[in-house]
Amino acid sequence: MSSQKNFLVIGSNGQIGTVLTNRLGEKYGFENVVGSDLRPPENQTKFIFEECSVLDKDRLEKIISKHNITDVYLLAAYLSAKGEQNIEKAWDLNINGLLHILNFAKDKKIQKIFWPSSIAVFGPTTPKNNVEQNAITEPATIYGVSKLAGESLCNYYHNKFGIDVRSIRYPGLIGWESMPGGGTTDYAVDIFHEAIKNGEYTCFLSEDRTLPMMYMNDAIKATIGIMGAPFEKIKIRTSYNLSSLHFNPKQLEKEIKKHFEHFKIIYKPDERDQLAKGWPESINDDCARKDWGWEPNFNLSQMVSDIILNLTNRYK
Ligand code: NAD
Ligand code: AKB
């Protein structure tokens, strides 16, 4: 078998996919990266693009064969807030998309899978702070329910068929290169755009709603890191807890005010605040650190400075 790696990122137009396709291209060569999504990307990309739904198994199989895909990063999903608007579609996409990819691996059409889970697998009965890897998982959203079922599917396919599937429970992700699509933590991205463009932001979470969060650069580092780790180092085949930051909107507001002293924020919590209320405030990620050497690079003030610098340049 050739040692050449070819990567397929499904959901490449999304918040993570937009950044991950470029980082994979920079590291492994853009000719080896295929992005796929429901529609073509808005801007010209350096990687190859294929229009496809992850629910269209036949077309997906043709794309995998055409590009000799070895590693699939499955990012297409309904996130927490959007999922609550359409329970059946969320279940269908989040579970059947994953099953298609796991079955391609079972049939030896691909070698390795990355599939992200979320802190949303935890729920109101989980302890709030320093949540351990094996803490209670009783999610209160269909998104969390589907992620928990997905984790079990990954573990089952690994144990039964030896599938090399790797997963991380991402916290809320914040970046400047892409916009989020229907999550509860989206406020932490929107706030930067509004601070720069209008000097004012109306926040849909309560000011004291603390959540586990992470800078996109660290999330991509973890994603490429877990996929590059030796097989035997990956001891958890459900999904790894992952952590770097935890803060509430008030603390983020304070940090942004160091750059824009007149920045104004109005708090108008909506139903998303209730979703967030059921999630932990901070996560223990000792297993990821011990097993495959995970370590974040950015603290809150470094992240805020980096985002403001890059976004200010972009808006110029
Ligand atoms: P996103 O909503 O920004 O992007 C998802 C992409 O999937 C979109 O471009 C969408 O067009 C595409 N898509 C939707 N249906 C599709 C289909 N049938 N076939 C192919 N593509 C389809 O999501 P994201 O924030 O990039 O998240 C990616 C993954 O990471 C998801 O599994 C999500 O649950 C997980 N995650 C994200 C966060 C976060 O903060 N962004 C946190 C935890 C977990
Ligand atoms: C969401 O808010 O739905 C996501 C997540 C934490 O999974 N950002």
Short mmCIF file of C-alpha atoms in Angstrom, two decimals, residues 12-285:
data_model
loop_
_atom_site.label_atom_id
_atom_site.label_comp_id
_atom_site.label_asym_id
_atom_site.label_seq_id
_atom_site.Cartn_x
_atom_site.Cartn_y
_atom_site.Cartn_z
CA SER A 12 -15.24 22.31 4.38
CA ASN A 13 -17.21 25.59 4.13
CA GLY A 14 -17.94 25.62 7.87
CA GLN A 15 -16.29 27.39 10.79
CA ILE A 16 -13.69 24.66 11.35
CA GLY A 17 -13.52 23.29 7.80
CA THR A 18 -12.51 26.68 6.32
CA VAL A 19 -9.44 26.79 8.57
CA LEU A 20 -8.62 23.07 8.67
CA THR A 21 -8.47 22.64 4.87
CA ASN A 22 -5.91 25.43 4.65
CA ARG A 23 -3.78 24.11 7.52
CA LEU A 24 -3.81 20.59 6.07
CA GLY A 25 -2.88 22.03 2.66
CA GLU A 26 0.02 24.03 4.13
CA LYS A 27 1.30 20.94 5.97
CA TYR A 28 0.70 18.15 3.44
CA GLY A 29 0.28 19.97 0.08
CA PHE A 30 -2.94 21.44 -1.32
CA GLU A 31 -2.97 18.84 -4.11
CA ASN A 32 -3.62 16.22 -1.40
CA VAL A 33 -6.57 17.99 0.22
CA VAL A 34 -10.15 17.67 -1.01
CA GLY A 35 -12.88 19.77 0.56
CA SER A 36 -16.53 18.92 0.20
CA ASP A 37 -19.76 20.61 1.18
CA LEU A 38 -23.35 21.14 0.02
CA ARG A 39 -22.37 24.17 -2.07
CA PRO A 40 -19.12 25.48 -3.57
CA PRO A 41 -17.13 27.84 -1.30
CA GLU A 42 -17.71 31.59 -1.73
CA ASN A 43 -14.04 32.32 -2.34
CA GLN A 44 -11.47 30.65 -4.54
CA THR A 45 -9.65 27.85 -2.66
CA LYS A 46 -6.24 26.30 -3.11
CA PHE A 47 -7.55 22.81 -2.33
CA ILE A 48 -9.69 20.62 -4.61
CA PHE A 49 -13.44 21.00 -4.06
CA GLU A 50 -16.24 18.46 -4.61
CA GLU A 51 -19.90 19.33 -4.11
CA CYS A 52 -21.58 16.50 -2.17
CA SER A 53 -23.88 15.73 0.74
CA VAL A 54 -22.45 13.34 3.30
CA LEU A 55 -25.85 11.65 3.19
CA ASP A 56 -25.31 10.75 -0.50
CA LYS A 57 -23.31 7.57 0.04
CA ASP A 58 -22.85 6.68 -3.65
CA ARG A 59 -21.45 10.07 -4.65
CA LEU A 60 -19.23 10.11 -1.59
CA GLU A 61 -17.83 6.70 -2.51
CA LYS A 62 -17.00 7.97 -6.02
CA ILE A 63 -15.17 10.99 -4.57
CA ILE A 64 -13.18 8.77 -2.18
CA SER A 65 -12.18 6.46 -5.02
CA LYS A 66 -11.44 9.29 -7.52
CA HIS A 67 -9.01 11.03 -5.13
CA ASN A 68 -7.62 7.91 -3.40
CA ILE A 69 -8.72 9.33 -0.05
CA THR A 70 -6.99 7.81 2.99
CA ASP A 71 -8.09 10.12 5.85
CA VAL A 72 -11.56 11.63 6.31
CA TYR A 73 -12.31 14.60 8.58
CA LEU A 74 -16.08 14.53 9.04
CA LEU A 75 -17.21 18.01 10.14
CA ALA A 76 -20.72 18.26 8.64
CA ALA A 77 -23.25 18.50 11.48
CA TYR A 78 -26.19 20.39 12.90
CA LEU A 79 -24.92 22.27 15.95
CA SER A 80 -26.73 22.82 19.26
CA ALA A 81 -29.04 25.80 18.59
CA LYS A 82 -29.86 24.77 15.00
CA GLY A 83 -30.45 21.17 16.11
CA GLU A 84 -33.17 22.24 18.56
CA GLN A 85 -35.04 23.80 15.58
CA ASN A 86 -35.07 20.50 13.68
CA ILE A 87 -34.59 17.40 15.79
CA GLU A 88 -35.01 14.78 13.04
CA LYS A 89 -32.71 16.48 10.55
CA ALA A 90 -30.08 16.92 13.27
CA TRP A 91 -30.21 13.22 14.15
CA ASP A 92 -30.17 12.18 10.47
CA LEU A 93 -27.14 14.29 9.54
CA ASN A 94 -25.16 13.79 12.75
CA ILE A 95 -25.64 10.00 12.90
CA ASN A 96 -26.14 8.74 9.34
CA GLY A 97 -23.28 10.88 8.00
CA LEU A 98 -21.00 9.26 10.58
CA LEU A 99 -22.28 5.76 9.81
CA HIS A 100 -21.47 6.20 6.11
CA ILE A 101 -17.88 7.11 6.91
CA LEU A 102 -17.43 4.36 9.50
CA ASN A 103 -18.73 1.82 6.95
CA PHE A 104 -16.28 3.08 4.29
CA ALA A 105 -13.51 2.35 6.81
CA LYS A 106 -15.00 -1.09 7.62
CA ASP A 107 -14.97 -1.87 3.88
CA LYS A 108 -11.31 -0.72 3.70
CA LYS A 109 -12.10 2.20 1.36
CA ILE A 110 -10.42 4.66 3.78
CA GLN A 111 -7.82 4.23 6.55
CA LYS A 112 -8.44 6.84 9.24
CA ILE A 113 -11.30 9.05 10.48
CA PHE A 114 -11.49 12.24 12.51
CA TRP A 115 -14.94 12.96 13.90
CA PRO A 116 -15.49 15.72 16.47
CA SER A 117 -17.69 15.41 19.51
CA SER A 118 -18.53 18.29 21.85
CA ILE A 119 -18.83 19.40 25.47
CA ALA A 120 -22.57 19.12 24.67
CA VAL A 121 -22.38 15.40 25.59
CA PHE A 122 -22.42 16.66 29.18
CA GLY A 123 -25.65 17.89 30.75
CA PRO A 124 -27.26 19.36 33.84
CA THR A 125 -26.37 16.28 35.97
CA THR A 126 -22.65 16.58 35.15
CA PRO A 127 -20.48 18.40 37.73
CA LYS A 128 -19.87 22.01 36.63
CA ASN A 129 -16.12 22.28 37.05
CA ASN A 130 -13.00 20.36 36.08
CA VAL A 131 -15.24 17.75 34.41
CA GLU A 132 -13.42 14.40 34.23
CA GLN A 133 -13.16 12.26 31.10
CA ASN A 134 -15.71 9.74 32.40
CA ALA A 135 -18.10 12.15 34.11
CA ILE A 136 -21.88 11.67 33.79
CA THR A 137 -23.12 12.20 30.22
CA GLU A 138 -26.85 12.96 30.22
CA PRO A 139 -27.18 15.61 27.49
CA ALA A 140 -30.19 17.94 27.36
CA THR A 141 -30.05 18.80 23.61
CA ILE A 142 -30.57 16.64 20.50
CA TYR A 143 -27.11 17.78 19.43
CA GLY A 144 -25.61 16.38 22.64
CA VAL A 145 -27.67 13.20 22.32
CA SER A 146 -26.42 12.67 18.75
CA LYS A 147 -22.80 13.39 19.75
CA LEU A 148 -23.02 10.90 22.62
CA ALA A 149 -24.47 8.24 20.29
CA GLY A 150 -21.74 9.10 17.76
CA GLU A 151 -19.04 8.58 20.39
CA SER A 152 -20.46 5.13 21.13
CA LEU A 153 -20.58 4.30 17.41
CA CYS A 154 -16.91 5.25 17.03
CA ASN A 155 -15.94 3.11 20.03
CA TYR A 156 -18.04 0.19 18.77
CA TYR A 157 -16.55 0.28 15.25
CA HIS A 158 -13.06 0.49 16.73
CA ASN A 159 -13.59 -2.49 19.06
CA LYS A 160 -15.48 -4.66 16.58
CA PHE A 161 -13.73 -3.87 13.28
CA GLY A 162 -10.45 -2.24 14.37
CA ILE A 163 -11.38 1.08 12.72
CA ASP A 164 -8.87 3.87 13.40
CA VAL A 165 -11.34 6.59 14.36
CA ARG A 166 -10.17 9.48 16.55
CA SER A 167 -12.24 12.11 18.31
CA ILE A 168 -12.11 15.21 20.48
CA ARG A 169 -14.84 16.84 22.55
CA TYR A 170 -14.28 20.40 21.32
CA PRO A 171 -15.32 23.27 23.60
CA GLY A 172 -16.81 26.41 22.01
CA LEU A 173 -14.41 27.53 19.26
CA ILE A 174 -13.46 31.11 18.44
CA GLY A 175 -11.61 32.25 15.35
CA TRP A 176 -11.39 35.17 12.96
CA GLU A 177 -11.04 33.35 9.62
CA SER A 178 -14.58 31.92 9.50
CA MET A 179 -18.06 32.39 10.91
CA PRO A 180 -19.88 29.82 13.08
CA GLY A 181 -23.14 28.16 12.01
CA GLY A 182 -25.87 27.68 14.61
CA GLY A 183 -24.09 27.03 17.91
CA THR A 184 -24.64 28.29 21.46
CA THR A 185 -21.07 29.58 21.73
CA ASP A 186 -21.29 31.67 18.52
CA TYR A 187 -21.57 34.87 20.59
CA ALA A 188 -17.82 34.73 21.24
CA VAL A 189 -17.11 35.08 17.50
CA ASP A 190 -19.85 37.62 16.66
CA ILE A 191 -18.71 39.91 19.49
CA PHE A 192 -15.35 40.65 17.79
CA HIS A 193 -16.93 41.56 14.45
CA GLU A 194 -19.42 43.89 16.13
CA ALA A 195 -16.77 45.44 18.40
CA ILE A 196 -14.68 46.36 15.35
CA LYS A 197 -17.52 47.35 12.99
CA ASN A 198 -20.05 49.02 15.34
CA GLY A 199 -18.48 49.34 18.80
CA GLU A 200 -21.55 47.64 20.25
CA TYR A 201 -22.87 44.10 20.67
CA THR A 202 -26.10 42.55 21.96
CA CYS A 203 -25.20 39.26 23.67
CA PHE A 204 -27.62 36.31 23.72
CA LEU A 205 -25.99 34.70 26.79
CA SER A 206 -26.08 36.01 30.36
CA GLU A 207 -23.04 37.98 31.40
CA ASP A 208 -22.03 35.33 33.97
CA ARG A 209 -22.56 32.26 31.73
CA THR A 210 -19.14 30.62 31.97
CA LEU A 211 -18.31 27.99 29.32
CA PRO A 212 -15.27 26.01 28.19
CA MET A 213 -13.87 27.75 25.08
CA MET A 214 -10.82 27.52 22.80
CA TYR A 215 -9.02 29.56 20.15
CA MET A 216 -9.37 28.03 16.68
CA ASN A 217 -5.56 27.82 16.29
CA ASP A 218 -5.41 25.51 19.31
CA ALA A 219 -8.38 23.45 18.08
CA ILE A 220 -6.64 22.90 14.72
CA LYS A 221 -3.40 22.05 16.53
CA ALA A 222 -5.29 19.40 18.56
CA THR A 223 -7.04 18.02 15.46
CA ILE A 224 -3.87 17.62 13.44
CA GLY A 225 -2.08 16.43 16.61
CA ILE A 226 -4.47 13.60 17.45
CA MET A 227 -4.56 12.47 13.81
CA GLY A 228 -0.76 12.42 13.64
CA ALA A 229 -0.27 10.47 16.89
CA PRO A 230 0.82 6.80 16.73
CA PHE A 231 -2.13 4.36 16.72
CA GLU A 232 -1.28 2.83 20.11
CA LYS A 233 -1.23 6.25 21.85
CA ILE A 234 -4.96 6.71 21.23
CA LYS A 235 -6.38 4.84 24.17
CA ILE A 236 -9.83 6.46 24.22
CA ARG A 237 -11.95 5.65 21.18
CA THR A 238 -15.14 7.41 22.28
CA SER A 239 -13.82 10.99 22.43
CA TYR A 240 -11.17 12.89 24.39
CA ASN A 241 -11.97 15.80 26.71
CA LEU A 242 -10.06 18.89 25.51
CA SER A 243 -9.56 22.15 27.36
CA SER A 244 -7.73 25.46 27.27
CA LEU A 245 -9.89 28.44 28.33
CA HIS A 246 -13.06 29.04 30.30
CA PHE A 247 -14.69 32.43 30.61
CA ASN A 248 -18.04 34.22 30.62
CA PRO A 249 -19.21 37.07 28.33
CA LYS A 250 -18.43 39.68 31.01
CA GLN A 251 -14.80 38.51 31.20
CA LEU A 252 -14.52 38.56 27.40
CA GLU A 253 -16.07 42.06 27.33
CA LYS A 254 -13.43 43.25 29.84
CA GLU A 255 -10.62 41.83 27.70
CA ILE A 256 -11.99 43.43 24.50
CA LYS A 257 -12.29 46.78 26.31
CA LYS A 258 -8.51 46.77 26.75
CA HIS A 259 -8.41 47.30 22.95
CA PHE A 260 -11.64 49.31 22.45
CA GLU A 261 -12.34 51.24 25.64
CA HIS A 262 -15.73 52.53 24.41
CA PHE A 263 -17.02 49.08 23.44
CA LYS A 264 -20.58 48.65 24.70
CA ILE A 265 -22.38 45.37 25.32
CA ILE A 266 -26.07 44.81 26.05
CA TYR A 267 -27.12 41.50 27.61
CA LYS A 268 -30.36 40.02 26.25
CA PRO A 269 -30.24 36.29 27.05
CA ASP A 270 -32.44 34.12 24.80
CA GLU A 271 -33.18 30.36 24.62
CA ARG A 272 -29.51 29.65 23.86
CA ASP A 273 -28.65 30.76 27.39
CA GLN A 274 -30.73 27.82 28.66
CA LEU A 275 -28.78 25.39 26.45
CA ALA A 276 -25.52 26.80 27.77
CA LYS A 277 -26.79 26.54 31.35
CA GLY A 278 -26.83 22.75 31.01
CA TRP A 279 -23.15 22.57 29.99
CA PRO A 280 -20.05 22.45 32.20
CA GLU A 281 -17.99 25.54 33.01
CA SER A 282 -14.58 23.87 32.80
CA ILE A 283 -13.12 20.58 31.59
CA ASN A 284 -10.33 18.29 32.75
CA ASP A 285 -8.26 17.09 29.79
#
